[in-house]
Tab-separated table of C-alpha atoms in Angstrom:
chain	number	residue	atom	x	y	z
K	1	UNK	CA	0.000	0.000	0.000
K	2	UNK	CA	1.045	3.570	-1.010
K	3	UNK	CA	4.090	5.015	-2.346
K	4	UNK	CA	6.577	3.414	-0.614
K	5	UNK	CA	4.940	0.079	-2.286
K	6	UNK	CA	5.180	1.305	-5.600
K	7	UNK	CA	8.421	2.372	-6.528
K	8	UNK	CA	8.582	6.110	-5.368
K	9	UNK	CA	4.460	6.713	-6.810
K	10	UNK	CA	2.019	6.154	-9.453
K	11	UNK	CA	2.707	7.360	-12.429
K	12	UNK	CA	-0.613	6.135	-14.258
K	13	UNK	CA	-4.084	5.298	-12.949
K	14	UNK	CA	-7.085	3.469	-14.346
K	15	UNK	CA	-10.483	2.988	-14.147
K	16	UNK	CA	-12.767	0.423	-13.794
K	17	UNK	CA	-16.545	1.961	-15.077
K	18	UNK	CA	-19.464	0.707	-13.506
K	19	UNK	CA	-19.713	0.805	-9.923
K	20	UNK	CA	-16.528	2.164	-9.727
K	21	UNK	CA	-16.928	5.669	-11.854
K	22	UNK	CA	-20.550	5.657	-12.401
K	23	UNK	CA	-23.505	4.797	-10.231
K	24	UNK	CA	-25.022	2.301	-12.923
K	25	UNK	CA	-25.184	-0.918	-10.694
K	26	UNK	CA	-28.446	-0.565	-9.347
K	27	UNK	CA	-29.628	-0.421	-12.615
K	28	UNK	CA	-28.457	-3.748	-13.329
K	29	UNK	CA	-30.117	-5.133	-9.995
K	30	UNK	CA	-33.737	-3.671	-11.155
K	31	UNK	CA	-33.388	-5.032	-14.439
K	32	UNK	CA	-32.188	-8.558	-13.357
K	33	UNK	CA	-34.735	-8.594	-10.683
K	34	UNK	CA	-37.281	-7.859	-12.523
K	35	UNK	CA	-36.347	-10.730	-15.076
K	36	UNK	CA	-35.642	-13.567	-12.694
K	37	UNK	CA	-39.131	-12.469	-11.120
K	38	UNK	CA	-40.425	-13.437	-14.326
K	39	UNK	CA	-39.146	-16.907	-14.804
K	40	UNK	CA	-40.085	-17.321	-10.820
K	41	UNK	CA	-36.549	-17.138	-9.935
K	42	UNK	CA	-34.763	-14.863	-7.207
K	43	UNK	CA	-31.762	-12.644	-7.895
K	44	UNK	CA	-30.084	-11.665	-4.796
K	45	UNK	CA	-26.227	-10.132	-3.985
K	46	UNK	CA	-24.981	-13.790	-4.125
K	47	UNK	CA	-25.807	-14.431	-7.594
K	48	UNK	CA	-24.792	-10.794	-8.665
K	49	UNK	CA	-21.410	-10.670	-7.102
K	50	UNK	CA	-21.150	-14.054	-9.097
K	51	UNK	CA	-21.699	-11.550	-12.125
K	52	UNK	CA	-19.943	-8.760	-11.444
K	53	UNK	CA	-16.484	-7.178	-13.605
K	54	UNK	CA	-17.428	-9.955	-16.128
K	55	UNK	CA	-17.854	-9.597	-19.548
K	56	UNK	CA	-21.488	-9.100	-20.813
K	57	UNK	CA	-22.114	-12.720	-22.337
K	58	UNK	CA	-20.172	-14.171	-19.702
K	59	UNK	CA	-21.920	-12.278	-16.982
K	60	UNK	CA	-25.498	-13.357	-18.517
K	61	UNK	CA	-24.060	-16.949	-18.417
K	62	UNK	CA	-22.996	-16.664	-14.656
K	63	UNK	CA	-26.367	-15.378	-14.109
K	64	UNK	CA	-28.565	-18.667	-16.109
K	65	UNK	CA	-26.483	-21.185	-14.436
K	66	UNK	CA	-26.979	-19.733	-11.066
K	67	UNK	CA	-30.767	-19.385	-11.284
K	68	UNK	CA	-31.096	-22.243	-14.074
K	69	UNK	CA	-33.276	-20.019	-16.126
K	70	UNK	CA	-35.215	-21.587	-19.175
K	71	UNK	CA	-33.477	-19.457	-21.580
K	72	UNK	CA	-29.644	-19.315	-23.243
K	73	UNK	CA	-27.640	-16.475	-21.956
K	74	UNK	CA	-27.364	-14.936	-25.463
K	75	UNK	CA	-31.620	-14.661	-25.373
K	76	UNK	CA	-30.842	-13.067	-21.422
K	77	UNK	CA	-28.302	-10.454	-22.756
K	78	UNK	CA	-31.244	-9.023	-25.219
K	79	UNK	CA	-33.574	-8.898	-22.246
K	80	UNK	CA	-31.024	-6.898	-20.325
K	81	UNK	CA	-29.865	-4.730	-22.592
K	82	UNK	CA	-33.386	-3.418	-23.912
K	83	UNK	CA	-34.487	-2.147	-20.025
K	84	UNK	CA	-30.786	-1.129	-19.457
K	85	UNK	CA	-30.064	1.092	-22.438
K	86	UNK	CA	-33.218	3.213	-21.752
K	87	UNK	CA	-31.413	4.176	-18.639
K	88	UNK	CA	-28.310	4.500	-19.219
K	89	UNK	CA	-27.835	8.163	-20.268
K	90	UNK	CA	-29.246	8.825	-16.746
K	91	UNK	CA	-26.080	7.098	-15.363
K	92	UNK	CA	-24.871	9.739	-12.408
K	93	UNK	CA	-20.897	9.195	-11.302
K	94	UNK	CA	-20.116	8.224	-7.453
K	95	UNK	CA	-19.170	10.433	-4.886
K	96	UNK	CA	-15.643	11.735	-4.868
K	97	UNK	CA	-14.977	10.552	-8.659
K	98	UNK	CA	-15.104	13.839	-10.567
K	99	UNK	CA	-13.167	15.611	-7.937
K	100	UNK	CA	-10.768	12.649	-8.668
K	101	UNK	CA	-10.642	12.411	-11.626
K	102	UNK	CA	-10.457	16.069	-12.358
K	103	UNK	CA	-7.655	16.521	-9.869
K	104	UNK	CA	-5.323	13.935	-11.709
K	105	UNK	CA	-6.216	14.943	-14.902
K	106	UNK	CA	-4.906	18.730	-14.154
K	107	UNK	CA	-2.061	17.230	-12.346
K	108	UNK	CA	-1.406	15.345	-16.465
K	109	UNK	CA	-1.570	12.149	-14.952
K	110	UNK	CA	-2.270	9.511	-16.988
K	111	UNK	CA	-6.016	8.484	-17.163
K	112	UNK	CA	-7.905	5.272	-18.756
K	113	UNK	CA	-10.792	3.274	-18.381
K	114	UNK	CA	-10.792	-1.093	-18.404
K	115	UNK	CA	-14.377	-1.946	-18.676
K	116	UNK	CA	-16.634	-4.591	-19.266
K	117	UNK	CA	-19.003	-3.260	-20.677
K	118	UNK	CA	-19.132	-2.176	-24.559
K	119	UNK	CA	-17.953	0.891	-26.433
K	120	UNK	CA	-22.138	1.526	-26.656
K	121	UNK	CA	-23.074	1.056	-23.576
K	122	UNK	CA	-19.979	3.312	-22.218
K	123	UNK	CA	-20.539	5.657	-24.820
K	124	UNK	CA	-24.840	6.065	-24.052
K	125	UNK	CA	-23.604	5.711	-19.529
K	126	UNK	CA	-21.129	8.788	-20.360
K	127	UNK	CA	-23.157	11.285	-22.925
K	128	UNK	CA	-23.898	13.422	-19.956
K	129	UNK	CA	-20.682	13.617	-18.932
K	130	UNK	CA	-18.379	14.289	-21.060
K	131	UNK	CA	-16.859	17.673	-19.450
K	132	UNK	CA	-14.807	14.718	-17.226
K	133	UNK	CA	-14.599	11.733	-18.796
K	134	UNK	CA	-12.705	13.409	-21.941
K	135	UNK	CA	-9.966	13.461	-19.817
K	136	UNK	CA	-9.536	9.813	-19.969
K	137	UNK	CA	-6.788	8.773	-21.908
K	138	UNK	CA	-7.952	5.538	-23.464
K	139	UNK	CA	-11.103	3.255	-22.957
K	140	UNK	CA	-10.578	-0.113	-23.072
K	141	UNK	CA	-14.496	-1.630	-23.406
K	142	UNK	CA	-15.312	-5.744	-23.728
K	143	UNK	CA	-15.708	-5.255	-27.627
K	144	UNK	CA	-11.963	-4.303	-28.183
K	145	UNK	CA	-10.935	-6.999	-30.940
K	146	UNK	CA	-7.025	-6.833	-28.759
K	147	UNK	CA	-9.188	-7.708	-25.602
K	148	UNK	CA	-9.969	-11.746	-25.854
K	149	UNK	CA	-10.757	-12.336	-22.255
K	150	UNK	CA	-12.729	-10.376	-19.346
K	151	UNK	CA	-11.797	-10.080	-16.054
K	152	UNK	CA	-10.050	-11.680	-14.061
K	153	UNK	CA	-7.785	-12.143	-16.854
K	154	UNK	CA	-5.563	-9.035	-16.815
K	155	UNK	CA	-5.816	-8.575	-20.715
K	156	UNK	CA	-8.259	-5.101	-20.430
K	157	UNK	CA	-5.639	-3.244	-18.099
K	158	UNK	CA	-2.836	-4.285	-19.724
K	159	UNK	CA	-4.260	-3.121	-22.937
K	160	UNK	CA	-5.227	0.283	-21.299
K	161	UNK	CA	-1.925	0.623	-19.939
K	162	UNK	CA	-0.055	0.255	-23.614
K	163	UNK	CA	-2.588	2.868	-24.791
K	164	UNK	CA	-1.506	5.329	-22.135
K	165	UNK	CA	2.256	4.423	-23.315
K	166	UNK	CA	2.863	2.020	-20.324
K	167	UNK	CA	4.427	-1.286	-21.318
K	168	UNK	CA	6.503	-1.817	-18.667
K	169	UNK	CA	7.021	-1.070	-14.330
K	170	UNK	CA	3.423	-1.838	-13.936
K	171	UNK	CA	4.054	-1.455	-10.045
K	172	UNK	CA	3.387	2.172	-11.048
K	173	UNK	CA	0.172	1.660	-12.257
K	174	UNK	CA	-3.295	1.933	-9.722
K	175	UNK	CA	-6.027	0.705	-10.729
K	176	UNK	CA	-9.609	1.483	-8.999
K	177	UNK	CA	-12.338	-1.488	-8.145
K	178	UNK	CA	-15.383	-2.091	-7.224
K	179	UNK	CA	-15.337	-6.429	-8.255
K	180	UNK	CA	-13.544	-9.029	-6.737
K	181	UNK	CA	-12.475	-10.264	-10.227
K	182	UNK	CA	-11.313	-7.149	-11.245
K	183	UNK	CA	-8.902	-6.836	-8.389
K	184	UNK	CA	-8.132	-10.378	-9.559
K	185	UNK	CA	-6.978	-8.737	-12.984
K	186	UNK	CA	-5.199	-5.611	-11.943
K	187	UNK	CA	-3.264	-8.068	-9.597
K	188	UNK	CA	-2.650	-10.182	-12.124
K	189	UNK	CA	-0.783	-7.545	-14.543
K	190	UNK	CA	1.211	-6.636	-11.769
K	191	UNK	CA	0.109	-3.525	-10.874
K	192	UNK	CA	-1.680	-1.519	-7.265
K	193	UNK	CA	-5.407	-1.709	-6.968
K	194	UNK	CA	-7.915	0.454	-4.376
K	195	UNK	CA	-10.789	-1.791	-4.099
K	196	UNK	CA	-14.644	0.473	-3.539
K	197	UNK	CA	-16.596	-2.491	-3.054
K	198	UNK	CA	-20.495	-2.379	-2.575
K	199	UNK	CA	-21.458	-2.023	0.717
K	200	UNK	CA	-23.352	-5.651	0.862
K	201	UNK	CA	-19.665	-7.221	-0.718
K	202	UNK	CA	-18.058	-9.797	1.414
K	203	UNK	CA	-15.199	-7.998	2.108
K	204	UNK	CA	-13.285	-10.623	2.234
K	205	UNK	CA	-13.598	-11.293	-1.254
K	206	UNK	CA	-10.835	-8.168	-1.886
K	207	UNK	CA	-8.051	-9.624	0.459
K	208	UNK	CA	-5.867	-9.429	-2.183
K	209	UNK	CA	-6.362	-5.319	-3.071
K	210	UNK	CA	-3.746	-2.755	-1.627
K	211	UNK	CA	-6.259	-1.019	0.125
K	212	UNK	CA	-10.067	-1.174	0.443
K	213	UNK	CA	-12.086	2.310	0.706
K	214	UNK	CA	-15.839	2.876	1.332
K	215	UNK	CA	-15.730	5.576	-1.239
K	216	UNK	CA	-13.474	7.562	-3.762
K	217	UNK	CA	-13.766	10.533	-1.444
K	218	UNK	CA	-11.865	8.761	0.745
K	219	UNK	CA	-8.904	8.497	-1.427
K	220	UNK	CA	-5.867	10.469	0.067
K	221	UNK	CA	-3.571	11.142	-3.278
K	222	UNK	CA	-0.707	11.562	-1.569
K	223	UNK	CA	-0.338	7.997	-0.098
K	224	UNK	CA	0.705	6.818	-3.477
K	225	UNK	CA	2.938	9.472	-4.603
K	226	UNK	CA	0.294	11.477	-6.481
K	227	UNK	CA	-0.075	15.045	-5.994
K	228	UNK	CA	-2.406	16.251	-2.932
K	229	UNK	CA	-5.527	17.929	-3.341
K	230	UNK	CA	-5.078	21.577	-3.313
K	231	UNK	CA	-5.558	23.064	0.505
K	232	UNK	CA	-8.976	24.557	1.153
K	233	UNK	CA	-7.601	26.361	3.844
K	234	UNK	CA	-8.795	30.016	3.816
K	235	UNK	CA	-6.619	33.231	4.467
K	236	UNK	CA	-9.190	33.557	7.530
K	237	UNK	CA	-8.401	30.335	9.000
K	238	UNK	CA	-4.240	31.063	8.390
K	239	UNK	CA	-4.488	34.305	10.148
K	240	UNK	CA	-5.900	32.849	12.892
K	241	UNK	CA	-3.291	29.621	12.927
């Protein structure tokens, strides 16, 4: 954990999306709720966590095996994704993200996003919010034809790290969480991860993660090297220091 972990400090961070920048999961839960309720099945956090940093079709397959639904997971993925994409542009980031990611940005670190989700879904989840997430780098989405596995394979932040110019000293590279398996990946290339897990996740699920926060305004910069937030100390509160 922090700098002295990493080689005297980041030098590059990325992204995981949902859950992690945006505030899309409960979105999934209604929608998967809603169809498991329909085939008399129950979805609960067990058989979501199951789900969870996976690829789309591999997601939908965790999800028919778990509840043995009466339909492939190719016929669950177009259920899904006609509820989901009507809500998507709605999408609304997590607390402390754009202050992150707006402080690293002007500070030229680095950005990307490794994502399992595809380049349409990311692009209809981000349309409102594009004044911060231009500032990423590269997005690395499931679809990407140099991408042949999902998490927990490491393939998606190794791929976003190239983009940014990384190809080597991955110990200088964090990578943000909110899925067991993709602290599984970032571990896997080698590099620091800061786990945000829901607050029903076992938390013992992200043993392996450098450090596990409750949210991204928790994240102290500094502790890996990265430049602190600027001091919102006022010239009041210095006179009277």
């Amino acid at each position: 954990m922090a700098a002295s972990h990493c080689g005297g400090g980041i030098t590059h961070v990325i992204f995981d999306m949902d859950g992690t920048l945006l505030d899309t999961e409960v979105v999934y839960t209604r929608v998967l709720t809603e169809i498991a309720a329909a085939y008399g099945r129950r979805f609960d956090w067990g058989v979501k966590q199951r789900m969870m940093g996976r690829n789309a079709i591999e997601s939908c397959t965790a999800m028919v095996d778990a509840l043995q639904l009466p339909i492939t997971p190719s016929e669950l993925l177009v259920l899904r994704e006609k509820e989901q994409n009507a809500a998507w542009p709605h999408s609304q980031p997590l607390p402390g993200v754009v202050k992150l990611v707006e402080h690293l940005h002007a500070n030229d670190i680095p950005l990307a996003v490794a994502t399992g989700t595809t380049m349409s879904s990311l692009k209809l989840k981000t349309q409102l919010h594009q004044s911060w997430f231009s500032y990423f780098r590269a997005l690395v989405t499931s679809d990407d034809p140099l991408v042949a596995h999902g998490k927990p394979h490491p393939a998606a932040f190794l791929r976003a790290a190239s983009l940014l110019g990384k190809t080597e000293d991955f110990q200088r590279v964090l990578v943000f969480e909110d899925a067991p398996l993709g602290v599984q990946a970032a571990l896997r290339a080698g590099m620091h991860v800061v786990a945000v897990p829901d607050a029903c996740a076992d938390l013992a699920l992200f043993a392996g993660a450098d450090t596990i926060l409750q949210s991204l305004e928790d994240f102290v910069p500094e502790h890996w090297g990265l430049p602190p937030y600027p001091s919102t100390t006022t010239a009041l509160e210095h006179f009277y220091k």
